[in-house]
mmCIF file of C-alpha atoms in Angstrom:
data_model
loop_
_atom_site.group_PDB
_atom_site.id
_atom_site.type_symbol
_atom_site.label_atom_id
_atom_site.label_comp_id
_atom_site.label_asym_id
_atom_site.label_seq_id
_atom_site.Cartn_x
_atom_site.Cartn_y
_atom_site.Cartn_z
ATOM 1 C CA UNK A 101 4.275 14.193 13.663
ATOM 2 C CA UNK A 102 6.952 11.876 12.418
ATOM 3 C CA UNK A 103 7.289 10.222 15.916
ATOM 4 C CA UNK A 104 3.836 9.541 15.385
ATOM 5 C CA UNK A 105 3.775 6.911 12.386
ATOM 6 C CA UNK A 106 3.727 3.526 12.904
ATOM 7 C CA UNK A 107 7.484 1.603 12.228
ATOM 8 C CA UNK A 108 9.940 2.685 10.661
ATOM 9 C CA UNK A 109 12.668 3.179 13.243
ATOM 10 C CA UNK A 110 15.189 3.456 10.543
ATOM 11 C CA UNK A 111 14.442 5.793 8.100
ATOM 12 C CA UNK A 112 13.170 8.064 11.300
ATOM 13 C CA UNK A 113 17.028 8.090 12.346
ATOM 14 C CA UNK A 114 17.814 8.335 8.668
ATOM 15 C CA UNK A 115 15.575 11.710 9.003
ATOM 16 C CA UNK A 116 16.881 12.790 12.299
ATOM 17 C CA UNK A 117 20.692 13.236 11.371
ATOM 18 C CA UNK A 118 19.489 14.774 8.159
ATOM 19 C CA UNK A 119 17.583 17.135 10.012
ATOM 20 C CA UNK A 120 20.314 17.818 13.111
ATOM 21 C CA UNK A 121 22.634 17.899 10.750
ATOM 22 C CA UNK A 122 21.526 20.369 8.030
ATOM 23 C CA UNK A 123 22.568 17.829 5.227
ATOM 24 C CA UNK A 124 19.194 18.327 2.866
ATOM 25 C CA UNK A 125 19.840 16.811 -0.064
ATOM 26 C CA UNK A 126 17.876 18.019 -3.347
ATOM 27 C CA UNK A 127 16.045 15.002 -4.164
ATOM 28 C CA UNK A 128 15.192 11.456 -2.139
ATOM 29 C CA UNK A 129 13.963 8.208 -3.421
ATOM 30 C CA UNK A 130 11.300 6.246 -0.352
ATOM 31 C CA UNK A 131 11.677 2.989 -1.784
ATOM 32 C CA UNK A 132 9.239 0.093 0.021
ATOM 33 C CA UNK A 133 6.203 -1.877 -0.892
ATOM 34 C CA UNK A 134 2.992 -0.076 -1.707
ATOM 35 C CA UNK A 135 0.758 0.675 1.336
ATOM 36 C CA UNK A 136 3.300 0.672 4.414
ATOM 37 C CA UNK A 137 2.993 4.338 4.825
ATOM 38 C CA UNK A 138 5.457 6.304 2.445
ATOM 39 C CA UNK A 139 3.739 8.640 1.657
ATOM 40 C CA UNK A 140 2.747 9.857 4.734
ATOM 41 C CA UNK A 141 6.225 9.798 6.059
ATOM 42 C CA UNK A 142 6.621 11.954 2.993
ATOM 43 C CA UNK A 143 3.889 14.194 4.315
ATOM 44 C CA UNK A 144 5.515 14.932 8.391
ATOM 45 C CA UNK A 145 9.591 14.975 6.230
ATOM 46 C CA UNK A 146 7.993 18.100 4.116
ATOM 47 C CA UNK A 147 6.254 19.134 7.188
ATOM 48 C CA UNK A 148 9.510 19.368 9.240
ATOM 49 C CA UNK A 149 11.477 21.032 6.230
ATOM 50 C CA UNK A 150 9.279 24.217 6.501
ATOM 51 C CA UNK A 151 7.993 24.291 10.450
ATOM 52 C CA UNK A 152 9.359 27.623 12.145
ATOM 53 C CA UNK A 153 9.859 25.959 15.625
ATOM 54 C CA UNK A 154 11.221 22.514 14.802
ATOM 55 C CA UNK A 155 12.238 21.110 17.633
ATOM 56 C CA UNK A 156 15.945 19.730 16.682
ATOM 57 C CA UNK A 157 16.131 17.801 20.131
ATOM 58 C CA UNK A 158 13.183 15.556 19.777
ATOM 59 C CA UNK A 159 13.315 16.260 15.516
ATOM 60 C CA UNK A 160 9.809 17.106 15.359
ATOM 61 C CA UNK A 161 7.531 19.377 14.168
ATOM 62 C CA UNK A 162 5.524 22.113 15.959
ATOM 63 C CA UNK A 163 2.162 21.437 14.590
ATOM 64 C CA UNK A 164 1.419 25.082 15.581
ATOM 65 C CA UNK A 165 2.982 27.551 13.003
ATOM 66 C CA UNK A 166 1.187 28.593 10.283
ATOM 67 C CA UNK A 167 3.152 26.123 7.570
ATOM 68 C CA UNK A 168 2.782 22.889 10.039
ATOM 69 C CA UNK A 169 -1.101 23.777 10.013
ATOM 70 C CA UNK A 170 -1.113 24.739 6.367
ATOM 71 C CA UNK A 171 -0.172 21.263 5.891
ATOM 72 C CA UNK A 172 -2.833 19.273 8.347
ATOM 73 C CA UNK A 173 -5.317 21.179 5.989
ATOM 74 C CA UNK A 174 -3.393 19.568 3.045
ATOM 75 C CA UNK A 175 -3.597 23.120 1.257
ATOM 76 C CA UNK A 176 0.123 24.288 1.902
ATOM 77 C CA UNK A 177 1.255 26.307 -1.142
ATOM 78 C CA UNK A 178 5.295 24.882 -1.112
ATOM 79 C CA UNK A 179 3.810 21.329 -0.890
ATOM 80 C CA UNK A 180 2.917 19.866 -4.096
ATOM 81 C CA UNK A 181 2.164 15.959 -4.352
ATOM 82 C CA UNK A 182 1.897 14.475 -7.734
ATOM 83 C CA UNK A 183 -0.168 11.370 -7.984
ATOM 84 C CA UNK A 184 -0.713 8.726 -11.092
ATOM 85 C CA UNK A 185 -3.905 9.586 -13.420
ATOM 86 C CA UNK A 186 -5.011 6.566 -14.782
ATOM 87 C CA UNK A 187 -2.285 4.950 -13.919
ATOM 88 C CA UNK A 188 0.563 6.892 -15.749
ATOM 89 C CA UNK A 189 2.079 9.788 -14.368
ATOM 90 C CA UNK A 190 3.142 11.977 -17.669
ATOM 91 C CA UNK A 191 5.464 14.835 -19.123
ATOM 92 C CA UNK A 192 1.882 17.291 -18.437
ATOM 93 C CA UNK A 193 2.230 16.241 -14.578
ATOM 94 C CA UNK A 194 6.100 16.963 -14.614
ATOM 95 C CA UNK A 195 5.596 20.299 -16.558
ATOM 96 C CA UNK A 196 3.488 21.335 -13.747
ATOM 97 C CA UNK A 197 5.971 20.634 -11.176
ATOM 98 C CA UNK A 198 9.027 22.616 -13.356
ATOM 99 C CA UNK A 199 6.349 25.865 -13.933
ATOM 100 C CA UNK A 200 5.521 25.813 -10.015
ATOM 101 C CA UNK A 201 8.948 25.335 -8.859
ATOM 102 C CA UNK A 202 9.957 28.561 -10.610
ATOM 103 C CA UNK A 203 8.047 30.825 -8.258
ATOM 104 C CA UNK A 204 9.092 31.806 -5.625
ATOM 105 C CA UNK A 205 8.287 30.132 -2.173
ATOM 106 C CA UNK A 206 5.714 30.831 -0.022
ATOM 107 C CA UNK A 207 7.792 29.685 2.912
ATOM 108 C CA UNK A 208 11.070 28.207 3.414
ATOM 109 C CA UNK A 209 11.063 25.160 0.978
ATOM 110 C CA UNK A 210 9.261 23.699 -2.297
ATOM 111 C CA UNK A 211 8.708 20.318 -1.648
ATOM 112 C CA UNK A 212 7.760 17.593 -4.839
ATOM 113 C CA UNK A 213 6.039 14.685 -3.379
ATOM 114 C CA UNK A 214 6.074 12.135 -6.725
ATOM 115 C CA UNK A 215 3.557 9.050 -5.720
ATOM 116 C CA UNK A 216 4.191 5.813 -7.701
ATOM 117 C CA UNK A 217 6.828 7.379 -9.491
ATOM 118 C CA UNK A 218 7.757 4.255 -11.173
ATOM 119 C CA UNK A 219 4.460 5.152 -12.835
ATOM 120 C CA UNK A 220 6.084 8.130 -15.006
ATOM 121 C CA UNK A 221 6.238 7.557 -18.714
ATOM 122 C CA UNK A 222 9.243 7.543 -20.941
ATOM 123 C CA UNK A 223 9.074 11.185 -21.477
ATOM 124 C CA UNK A 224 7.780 12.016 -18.136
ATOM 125 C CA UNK A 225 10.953 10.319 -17.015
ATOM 126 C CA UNK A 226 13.125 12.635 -19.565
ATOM 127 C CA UNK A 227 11.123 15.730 -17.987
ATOM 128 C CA UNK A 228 12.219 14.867 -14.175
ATOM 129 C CA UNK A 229 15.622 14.019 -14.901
ATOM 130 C CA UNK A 230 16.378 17.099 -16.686
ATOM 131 C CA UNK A 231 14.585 19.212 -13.460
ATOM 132 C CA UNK A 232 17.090 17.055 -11.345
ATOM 133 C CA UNK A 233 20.057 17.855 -13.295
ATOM 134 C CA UNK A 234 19.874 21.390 -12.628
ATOM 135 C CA UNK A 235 18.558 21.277 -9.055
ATOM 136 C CA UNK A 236 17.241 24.339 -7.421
ATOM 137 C CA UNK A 237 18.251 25.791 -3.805
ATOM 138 C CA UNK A 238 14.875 25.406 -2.140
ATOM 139 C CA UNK A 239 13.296 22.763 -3.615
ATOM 140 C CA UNK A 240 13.365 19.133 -2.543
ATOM 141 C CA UNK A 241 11.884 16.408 -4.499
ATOM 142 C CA UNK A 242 10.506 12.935 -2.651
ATOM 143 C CA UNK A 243 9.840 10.405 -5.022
ATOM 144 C CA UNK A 244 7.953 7.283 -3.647
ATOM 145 C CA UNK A 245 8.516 4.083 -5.055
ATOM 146 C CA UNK A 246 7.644 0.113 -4.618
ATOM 147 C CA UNK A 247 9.625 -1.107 -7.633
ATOM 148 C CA UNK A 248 12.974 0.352 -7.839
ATOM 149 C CA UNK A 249 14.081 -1.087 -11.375
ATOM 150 C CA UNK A 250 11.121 0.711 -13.337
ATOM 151 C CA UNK A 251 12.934 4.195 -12.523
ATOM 152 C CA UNK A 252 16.075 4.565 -14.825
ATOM 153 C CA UNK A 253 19.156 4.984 -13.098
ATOM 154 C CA UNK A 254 19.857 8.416 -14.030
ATOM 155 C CA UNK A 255 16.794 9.254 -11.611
ATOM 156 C CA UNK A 256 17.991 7.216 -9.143
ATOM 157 C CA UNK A 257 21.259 8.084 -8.767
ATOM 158 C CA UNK A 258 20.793 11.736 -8.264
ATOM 159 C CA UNK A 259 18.475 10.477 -5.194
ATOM 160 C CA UNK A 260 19.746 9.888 -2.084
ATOM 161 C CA UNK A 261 17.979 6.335 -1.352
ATOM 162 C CA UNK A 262 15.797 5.491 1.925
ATOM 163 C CA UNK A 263 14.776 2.337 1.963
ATOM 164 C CA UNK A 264 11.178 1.222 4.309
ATOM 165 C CA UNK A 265 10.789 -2.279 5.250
ATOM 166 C CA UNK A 266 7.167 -3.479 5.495
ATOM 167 C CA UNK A 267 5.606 -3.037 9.207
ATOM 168 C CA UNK A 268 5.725 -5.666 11.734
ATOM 169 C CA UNK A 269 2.942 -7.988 12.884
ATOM 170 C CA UNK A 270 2.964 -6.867 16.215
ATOM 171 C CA UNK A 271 3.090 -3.012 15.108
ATOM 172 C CA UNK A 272 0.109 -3.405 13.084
ATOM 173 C CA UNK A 273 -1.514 -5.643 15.525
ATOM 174 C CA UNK A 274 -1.134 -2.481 18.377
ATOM 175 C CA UNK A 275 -2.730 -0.180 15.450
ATOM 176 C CA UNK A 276 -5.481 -2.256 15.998
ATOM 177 C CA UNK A 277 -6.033 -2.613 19.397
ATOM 178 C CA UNK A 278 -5.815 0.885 19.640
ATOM 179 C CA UNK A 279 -8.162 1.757 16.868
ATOM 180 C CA UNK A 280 -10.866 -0.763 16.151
ATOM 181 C CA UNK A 281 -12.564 -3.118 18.917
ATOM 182 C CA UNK A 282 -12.723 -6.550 16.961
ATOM 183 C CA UNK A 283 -12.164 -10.029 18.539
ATOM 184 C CA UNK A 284 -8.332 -10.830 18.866
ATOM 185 C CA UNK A 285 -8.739 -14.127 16.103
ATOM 186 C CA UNK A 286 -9.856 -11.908 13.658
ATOM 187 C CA UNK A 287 -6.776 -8.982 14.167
ATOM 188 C CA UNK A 288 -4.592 -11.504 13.803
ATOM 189 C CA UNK A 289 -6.734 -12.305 10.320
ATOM 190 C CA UNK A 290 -7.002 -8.838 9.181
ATOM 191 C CA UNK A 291 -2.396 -8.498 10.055
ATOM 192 C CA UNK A 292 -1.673 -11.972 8.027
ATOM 193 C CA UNK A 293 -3.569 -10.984 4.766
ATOM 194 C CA UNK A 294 -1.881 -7.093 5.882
ATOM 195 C CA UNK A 295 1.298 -8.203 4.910
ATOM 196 C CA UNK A 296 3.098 -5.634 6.549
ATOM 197 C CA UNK A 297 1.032 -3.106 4.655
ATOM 198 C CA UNK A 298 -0.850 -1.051 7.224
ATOM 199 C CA UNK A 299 -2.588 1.067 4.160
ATOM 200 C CA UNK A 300 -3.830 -2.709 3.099
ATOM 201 C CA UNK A 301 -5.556 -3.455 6.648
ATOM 202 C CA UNK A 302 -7.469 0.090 6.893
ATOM 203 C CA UNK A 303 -8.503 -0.203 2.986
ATOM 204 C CA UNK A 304 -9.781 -3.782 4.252
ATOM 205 C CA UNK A 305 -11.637 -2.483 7.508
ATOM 206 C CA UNK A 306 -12.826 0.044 5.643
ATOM 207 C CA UNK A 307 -14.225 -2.272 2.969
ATOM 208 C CA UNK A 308 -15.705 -4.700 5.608
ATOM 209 C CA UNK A 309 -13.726 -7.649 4.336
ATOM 210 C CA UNK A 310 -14.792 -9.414 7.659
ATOM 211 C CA UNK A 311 -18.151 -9.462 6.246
ATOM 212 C CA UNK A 312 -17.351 -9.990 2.755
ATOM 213 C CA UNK A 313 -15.116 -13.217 4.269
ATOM 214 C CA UNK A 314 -17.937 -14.540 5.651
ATOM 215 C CA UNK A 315 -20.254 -14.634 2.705
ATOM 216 C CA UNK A 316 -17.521 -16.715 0.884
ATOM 217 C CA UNK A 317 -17.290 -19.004 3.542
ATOM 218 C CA UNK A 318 -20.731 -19.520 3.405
ATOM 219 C CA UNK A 319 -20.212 -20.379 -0.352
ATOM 220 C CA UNK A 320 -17.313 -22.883 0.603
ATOM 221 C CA UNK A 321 -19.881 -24.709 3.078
ATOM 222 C CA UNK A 322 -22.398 -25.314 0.414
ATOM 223 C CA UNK A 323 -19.843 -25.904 -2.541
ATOM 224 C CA UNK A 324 -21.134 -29.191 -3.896
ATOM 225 C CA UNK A 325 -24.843 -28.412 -4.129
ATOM 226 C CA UNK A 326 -26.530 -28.228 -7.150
ATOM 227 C CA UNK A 327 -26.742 -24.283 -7.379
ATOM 228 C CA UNK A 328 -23.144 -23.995 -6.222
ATOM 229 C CA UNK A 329 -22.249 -21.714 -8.596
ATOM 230 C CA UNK A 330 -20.922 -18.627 -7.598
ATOM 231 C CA UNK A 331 -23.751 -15.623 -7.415
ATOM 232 C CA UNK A 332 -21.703 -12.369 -7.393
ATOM 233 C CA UNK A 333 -24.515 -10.059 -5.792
ATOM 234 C CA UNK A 334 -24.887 -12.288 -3.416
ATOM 235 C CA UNK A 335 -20.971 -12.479 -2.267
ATOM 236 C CA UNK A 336 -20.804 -8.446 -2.483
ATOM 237 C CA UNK A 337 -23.848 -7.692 -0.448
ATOM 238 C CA UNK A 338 -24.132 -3.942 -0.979
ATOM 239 C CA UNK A 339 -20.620 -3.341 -2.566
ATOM 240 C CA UNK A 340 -20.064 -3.250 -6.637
ATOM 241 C CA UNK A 341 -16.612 -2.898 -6.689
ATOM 242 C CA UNK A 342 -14.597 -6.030 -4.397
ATOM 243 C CA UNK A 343 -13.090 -8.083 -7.370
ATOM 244 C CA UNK A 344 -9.614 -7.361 -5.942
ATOM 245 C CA UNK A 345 -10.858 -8.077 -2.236
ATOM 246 C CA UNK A 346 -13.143 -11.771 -3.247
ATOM 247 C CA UNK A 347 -9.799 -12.685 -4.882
ATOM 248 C CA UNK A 348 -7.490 -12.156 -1.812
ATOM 249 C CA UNK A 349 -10.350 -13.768 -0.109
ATOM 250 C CA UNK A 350 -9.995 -17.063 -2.344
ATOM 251 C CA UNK A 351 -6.257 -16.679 -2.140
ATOM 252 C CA UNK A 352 -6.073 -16.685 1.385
ATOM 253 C CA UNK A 353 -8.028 -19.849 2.036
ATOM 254 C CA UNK A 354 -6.662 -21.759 -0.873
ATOM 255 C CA UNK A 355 -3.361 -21.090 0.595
ATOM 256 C CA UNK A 356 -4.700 -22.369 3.725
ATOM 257 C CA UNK A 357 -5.866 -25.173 2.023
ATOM 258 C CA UNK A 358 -2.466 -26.102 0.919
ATOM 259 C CA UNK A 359 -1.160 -25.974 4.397
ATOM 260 C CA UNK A 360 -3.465 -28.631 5.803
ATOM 261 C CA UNK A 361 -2.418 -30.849 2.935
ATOM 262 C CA UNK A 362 0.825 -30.996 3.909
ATOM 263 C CA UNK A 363 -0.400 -30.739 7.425
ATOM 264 C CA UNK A 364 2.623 -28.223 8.325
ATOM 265 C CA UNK A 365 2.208 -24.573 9.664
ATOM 266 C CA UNK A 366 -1.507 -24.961 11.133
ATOM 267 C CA UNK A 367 -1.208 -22.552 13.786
ATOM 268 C CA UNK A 368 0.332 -19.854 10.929
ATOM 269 C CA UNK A 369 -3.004 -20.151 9.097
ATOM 270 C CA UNK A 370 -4.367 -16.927 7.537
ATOM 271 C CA UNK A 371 -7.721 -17.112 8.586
ATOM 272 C CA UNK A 372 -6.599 -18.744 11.821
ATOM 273 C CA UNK A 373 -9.979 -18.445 13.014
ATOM 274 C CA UNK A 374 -11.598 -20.668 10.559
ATOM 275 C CA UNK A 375 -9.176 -23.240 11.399
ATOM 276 C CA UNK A 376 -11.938 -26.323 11.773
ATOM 277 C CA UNK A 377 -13.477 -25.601 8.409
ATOM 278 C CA UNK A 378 -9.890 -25.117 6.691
ATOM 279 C CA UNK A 379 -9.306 -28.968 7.549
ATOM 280 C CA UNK A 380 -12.901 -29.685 6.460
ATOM 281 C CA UNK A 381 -12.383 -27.805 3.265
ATOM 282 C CA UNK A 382 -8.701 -29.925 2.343
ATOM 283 C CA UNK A 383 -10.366 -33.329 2.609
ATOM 284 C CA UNK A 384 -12.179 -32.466 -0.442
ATOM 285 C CA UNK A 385 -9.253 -31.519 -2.809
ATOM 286 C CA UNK A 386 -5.859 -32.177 -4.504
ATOM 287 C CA UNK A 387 -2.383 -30.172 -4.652
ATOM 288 C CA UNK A 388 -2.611 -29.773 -7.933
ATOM 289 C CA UNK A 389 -5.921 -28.712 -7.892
ATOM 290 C CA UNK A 390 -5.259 -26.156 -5.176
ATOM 291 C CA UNK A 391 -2.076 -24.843 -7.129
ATOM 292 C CA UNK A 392 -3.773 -24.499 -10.206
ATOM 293 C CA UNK A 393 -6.981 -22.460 -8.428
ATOM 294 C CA UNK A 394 -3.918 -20.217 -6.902
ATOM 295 C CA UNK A 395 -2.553 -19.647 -10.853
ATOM 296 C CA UNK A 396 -5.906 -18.601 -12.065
ATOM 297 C CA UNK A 397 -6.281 -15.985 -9.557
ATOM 298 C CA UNK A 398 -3.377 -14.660 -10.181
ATOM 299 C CA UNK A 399 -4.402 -14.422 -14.063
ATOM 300 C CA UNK A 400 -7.440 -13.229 -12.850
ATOM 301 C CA UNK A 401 -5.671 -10.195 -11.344
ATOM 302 C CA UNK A 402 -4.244 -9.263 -14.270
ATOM 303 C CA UNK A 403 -7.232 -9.696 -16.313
ATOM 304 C CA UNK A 404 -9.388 -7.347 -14.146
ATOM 305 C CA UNK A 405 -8.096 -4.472 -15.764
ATOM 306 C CA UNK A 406 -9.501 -5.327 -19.411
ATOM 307 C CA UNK A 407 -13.110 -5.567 -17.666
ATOM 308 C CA UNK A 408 -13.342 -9.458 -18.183
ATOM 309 C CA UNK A 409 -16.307 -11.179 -16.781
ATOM 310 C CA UNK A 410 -15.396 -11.565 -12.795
ATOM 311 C CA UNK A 411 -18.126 -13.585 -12.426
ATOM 312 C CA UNK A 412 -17.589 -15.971 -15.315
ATOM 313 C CA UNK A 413 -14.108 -16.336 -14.122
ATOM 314 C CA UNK A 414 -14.629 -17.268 -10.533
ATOM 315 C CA UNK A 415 -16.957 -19.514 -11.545
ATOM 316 C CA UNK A 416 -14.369 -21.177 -14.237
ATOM 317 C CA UNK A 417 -12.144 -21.070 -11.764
ATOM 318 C CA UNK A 418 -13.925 -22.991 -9.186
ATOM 319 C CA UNK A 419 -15.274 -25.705 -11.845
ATOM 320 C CA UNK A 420 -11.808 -26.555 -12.495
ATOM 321 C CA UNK A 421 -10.393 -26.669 -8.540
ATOM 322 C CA UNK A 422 -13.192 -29.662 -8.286
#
């Protein structure tokens, strides 16, 4: 139920008055940074636009008619959600959407959940806009976004706009008091490199980041030694696939670093709980040194897609923060 997701206070009263009111427009825009729980919201709006016992008072959903648990199954017939495939969303995808939305409903409303829809292509773009410029009585369309300016303004402006702000520490920190049973140090770990992102901080529990943290922290303690260099099976233990995760890692305590340099913000630290070897670890290098190591990261990051060699890089990169 809406009530139910974490944050969000305003775009749940945003919701309500639409709701109470009647006032559905035919086509919203979720803008807010990626992994702060959009979609979802998404999810419990569609839900409430076809439940047969909404409860106006409380503006929630019954969870008990036959469309509210059509949708917990995720195989509701109205509800289509459209998702980047390999990282475009194209004209095929928005064909798709214009065939379905022809037939008639199942239930009340046809709902068009568009993920990342400042991933659609030029012509995927052309495809929507022309579905939105003849809108149909029944069907909504929900397009999430985190970066506002790659959708052309002819989309947006036949959206009515909600804007999500990213979670609060304290929201996410309740998530996880409530969910997982890990020491208070390291919640307040797993929140800062969260950045408001609650999707981020499951994907990292998930991923055992804790674990993965400590094996690069082990590296940091012997940096220096002869056979310093960077072993990537040994940093990813059983996982193939944490190139993204190893380089927040990095980030996190290079940033870190930085703050012990200047000797500001030590209680702030990201990995607050490694506080001791963070001032260890700044005795041993520059600002420019630590700026530059943050740079190549971030070209890193970019690089990962064209399947460079991680471990060459991290490697490079560590050479040259020396």
């Amino acid at each position: 139920m809406l009530k139910d997701i974490i944050g969000h206070e305003y775009p749940k009263r945003i919701i309500a008055n639409i709701i109470k009111n009647n006032r559905i427009s035919h086509a919203y825009l979720f803008l807010g940074k990626k992994g702060i729980g959009k979609k979802k919201f998404a999810v419990e709006f569609a839900k409430m636009l076809n439940c047969y016992n909404l409860d106006f008072n409380n503006v929630s959903s019954c969870e008990k008619c036959i469309s509210c648990m059509d949708v917990n199954l995720n195989k509701h017939p109205d509800i289509l959600i459209i998702e980047p495939y390999n990282d475009i969303i194209h004209i095929e995808q928005i064909r798709e959407i214009r065939d379905k939305i022809s037939l008639k409903s199942y239930y009340k409303n046809k709902i068009c959940i568009i993920d990342e829809a400042e991933k659609m292509n030029v012509e995927a773009s052309s495809a929507l806009l022309k579905i939105l410029e003849e809108p149909v009585g029944n069907v909504v369309f929900i397009l999430i976004v985190s970066n506002v300016y790659s959708i052309i303004p002819t989309i947006k402006s036949r959206c009515q706009t909600i804007k999500f702000e990213s979670l609060k520490d304290e929201e996410i920190l309740e998530y996880l008091k409530s969910k997982y049973n890990v020491s208070h140090e390291k919640e307040m770990y797993l929140v800062n490199m969260a950045e408001g992102s609650l999707g981020k901080v499951v994907y990292y529990i998930e991923q055992n980041i804790l674990e993965l943290r400590e094996r690069v922290f082990d590296f940091f303690d012997n940096f220096g030694n002869k056979k310093s260099l960077i072993d990537l099976d040994t940093l990813r233990g059983e996982r193939d696939d944490c190139e993204e995760e190893l380089l927040d890692i990095f980030a996190s305590i290079y940033r870190d670093i930085l703050r012990c340099k200047f000797n500001k913000y030590l209680d702030s630290l990201i990995n607050i709980d490694k506080k001791d070897k963070i001032v260890n670890y700044s005795n041993k290098y520059s600002v420019d040194s630590i700026l530059n190591a943050l740079s190549e990261i971030n070209r890193i990051r970019v690089l990962l897609k064209s399947n460079i060699n991680f471990e060459l890089s991290l490697n490079s990169l560590l050479i040259g923060v020396v």
